[in-house]
Amino acid sequence: TQPLKLALRAEAAAWKTQFATNLHAHGKEQLESLLKYVKETTFMLSRNVENLDDVRTVMGIQQDIREKESEIDSIMVPIEQVYDLLKRYEVKVPAEETEEVDAIKLTWGKMNVLAVSVGENLQRLQAGFKRELLREVKPFNVDTAECLADWDANGPNEPGNKPLDAGERVKNSKGLFDVRKGKWESSDHG
């Protein structure tokens, strides 16, 4: 029975080691994913807001943060539990990872403070961007009217137009339309 006991102990130790390795890999993956998100988001929030595209980007990031905020505990708590379990069973974990886990809530909090600060800055800049948007809309309306007139005059519906010529006119008009559609979407999101 002694060899059986030794074999079972060895098997249990091997299982514990493999389980700890897998658990650590899973926890590390989750930790790195969250830290990458925080780092990238902080970088994006740290950029200067200079035009409407920057405003859209920042507003999208803030929306994403608000959505993540509702689930952040369900992301952070399991990471902390994994590292607590590894610590309890004396599994060696790099000190850097342990420090990152200990500071994860602080890091998230700093990113949120930055997001609030950037939001307040956007509120101060709002009037200037609104004027810029309105300035861009007026020429767009004129350009759209000209495009429509060009469609009516040179579009595929001209009487006596051959199908091949009509197809070519549609292609040309589609290119012009796509440019204006991009401008419209940009203004619409502003």
XYZ file of C-alpha atoms in Angstrom, residues 2-189:
188
model
C 2.936 2.346 0.526
C 3.801 2.494 -3.209
C 0.153 3.220 -3.960
C 0.134 6.096 -1.460
C 3.299 7.536 -2.957
C 1.906 7.217 -6.468
C -1.325 8.945 -5.439
C 0.588 11.751 -3.726
C 2.752 12.212 -6.820
C -0.339 12.235 -9.031
C -2.083 14.744 -6.745
C 1.011 16.969 -6.734
C 1.224 16.795 -10.538
C -2.483 17.582 -10.816
C -2.126 20.529 -8.409
C 0.832 21.870 -10.384
C -0.990 21.564 -13.702
C -4.177 23.081 -12.275
C -2.185 25.983 -10.804
C -0.430 26.518 -14.140
C -3.735 26.554 -16.024
C -5.374 28.789 -13.428
C -2.468 31.219 -13.535
C -2.535 31.324 -17.336
C -6.267 32.053 -17.290
C -5.915 34.762 -14.631
C -2.963 36.326 -16.403
C -4.876 36.410 -19.696
C -7.833 38.147 -18.037
C -5.539 40.593 -16.222
C -3.613 41.454 -19.381
C -6.843 41.967 -21.298
C -8.187 44.403 -18.711
C -4.886 46.252 -18.380
C -4.607 46.525 -22.168
C -8.112 48.011 -22.321
C -7.294 50.521 -19.575
C -3.977 51.473 -21.198
C -5.455 51.943 -24.679
C -8.458 53.828 -23.342
C -6.280 56.101 -21.213
C -4.094 56.801 -24.248
C -7.116 57.684 -26.387
C -8.537 59.942 -23.670
C -5.179 61.705 -23.279
C -5.162 62.935 -26.862
C -6.074 66.539 -27.605
C -9.598 67.211 -28.855
C -9.139 69.428 -31.886
C -12.032 68.704 -34.249
C -15.399 67.001 -34.535
C -13.855 63.623 -35.343
C -11.893 63.788 -32.080
C -15.121 64.669 -30.246
C -16.869 61.638 -31.764
C -13.974 59.394 -30.804
C -13.921 60.618 -27.205
C -17.693 60.335 -26.877
C -17.534 56.763 -28.180
C -14.810 55.925 -25.665
C -16.850 57.434 -22.834
C -19.886 55.403 -23.889
C -17.746 52.268 -23.908
C -16.438 53.065 -20.416
C -19.994 53.534 -19.121
C -20.977 50.157 -20.548
C -17.872 48.474 -19.079
C -18.496 50.124 -15.699
C -21.628 48.072 -15.219
C -19.708 44.837 -15.649
C -16.318 45.792 -14.213
C -16.872 43.985 -10.925
C -17.665 40.797 -12.801
C -14.328 41.234 -14.586
C -12.122 42.331 -11.676
C -13.411 40.056 -8.905
C -12.623 36.783 -10.720
C -9.114 38.050 -11.495
C -8.573 38.915 -7.840
C -9.987 35.548 -6.768
C -7.632 33.657 -9.080
C -4.587 35.444 -7.696
C -5.834 35.045 -4.102
C -6.207 31.311 -4.698
C -2.726 31.088 -6.179
C -1.334 33.002 -3.210
C -3.181 30.818 -0.682
C -1.679 27.658 -2.158
C 1.760 29.257 -2.441
C 2.000 29.136 -6.204
C 4.824 31.336 -7.420
C 3.521 34.317 -9.335
C 5.727 37.126 -10.640
C 5.726 40.071 -8.231
C 4.826 42.432 -11.086
C 1.570 40.567 -11.712
C 0.683 40.586 -8.034
C 1.273 44.344 -7.899
C -0.865 44.847 -10.998
C -3.708 42.868 -9.431
C -3.413 44.868 -6.208
C -3.509 48.152 -8.149
C -6.162 47.202 -10.692
C -9.013 49.104 -9.015
C -6.806 52.153 -8.584
C -5.801 51.989 -12.251
C -9.450 51.714 -13.304
C -10.332 54.627 -11.034
C -7.606 56.834 -12.532
C -8.927 56.097 -16.010
C -12.448 57.060 -14.880
C -11.184 60.326 -13.387
C -9.492 61.095 -16.698
C -12.719 60.280 -18.580
C -14.688 62.684 -16.368
C -12.051 65.386 -16.863
C -12.147 64.930 -20.637
C -15.968 65.080 -20.534
C -15.832 68.366 -18.649
C -13.366 69.685 -21.208
C -15.756 68.677 -24.006
C -18.527 70.655 -22.338
C -16.305 73.753 -22.336
C -15.455 73.245 -26.018
C -19.017 72.394 -27.067
C -20.035 75.840 -28.356
C -17.024 76.128 -30.657
C -17.603 72.696 -32.147
C -21.286 73.459 -32.675
C -20.357 76.582 -34.657
C -17.888 74.520 -36.694
C -20.551 71.916 -37.420
C -23.072 74.532 -38.512
C -20.432 76.144 -40.755
C -19.829 72.766 -42.419
C -23.532 72.058 -42.930
C -24.318 75.161 -45.024
C -21.846 74.393 -47.849
C -22.903 70.752 -47.682
C -26.520 71.708 -48.396
C -25.428 73.745 -51.432
C -23.205 70.898 -52.639
C -26.057 68.425 -52.225
C -28.404 70.607 -54.276
C -25.762 70.848 -57.025
C -25.294 67.080 -56.955
C -29.034 66.537 -57.313
C -29.184 68.977 -60.225
C -26.270 67.143 -61.862
C -28.115 63.830 -61.377
C -31.214 65.244 -63.032
C -29.208 66.688 -65.938
C -26.610 63.955 -66.469
C -28.076 60.906 -64.720
C -29.121 57.641 -66.328
C -32.775 58.688 -66.801
C -32.108 60.857 -69.832
C -34.454 59.875 -72.691
C -32.789 57.901 -75.484
C -29.853 56.957 -73.297
C -28.281 53.601 -74.156
C -28.094 51.018 -71.334
C -24.295 50.946 -71.439
C -24.128 54.738 -71.157
C -26.734 54.682 -68.378
C -24.661 52.140 -66.434
C -21.564 54.314 -66.778
C -23.507 57.359 -65.575
C -24.756 55.412 -62.557
C -21.160 54.468 -61.659
C -20.053 58.101 -61.928
C -23.007 59.314 -59.895
C -22.430 56.633 -57.251
C -18.891 57.880 -56.670
C -20.143 61.427 -56.207
C -22.933 60.178 -53.951
C -20.553 58.155 -51.767
C -18.422 61.246 -51.099
C -21.483 63.219 -50.045
C -22.825 60.351 -47.989
C -19.552 60.273 -46.022
C -19.839 64.005 -45.360
C -23.478 63.597 -44.332
C -22.678 60.754 -41.897
C -19.882 62.836 -40.398
C -22.212 65.795 -39.892
C -25.060 63.601 -38.703
C -22.942 62.127 -35.901
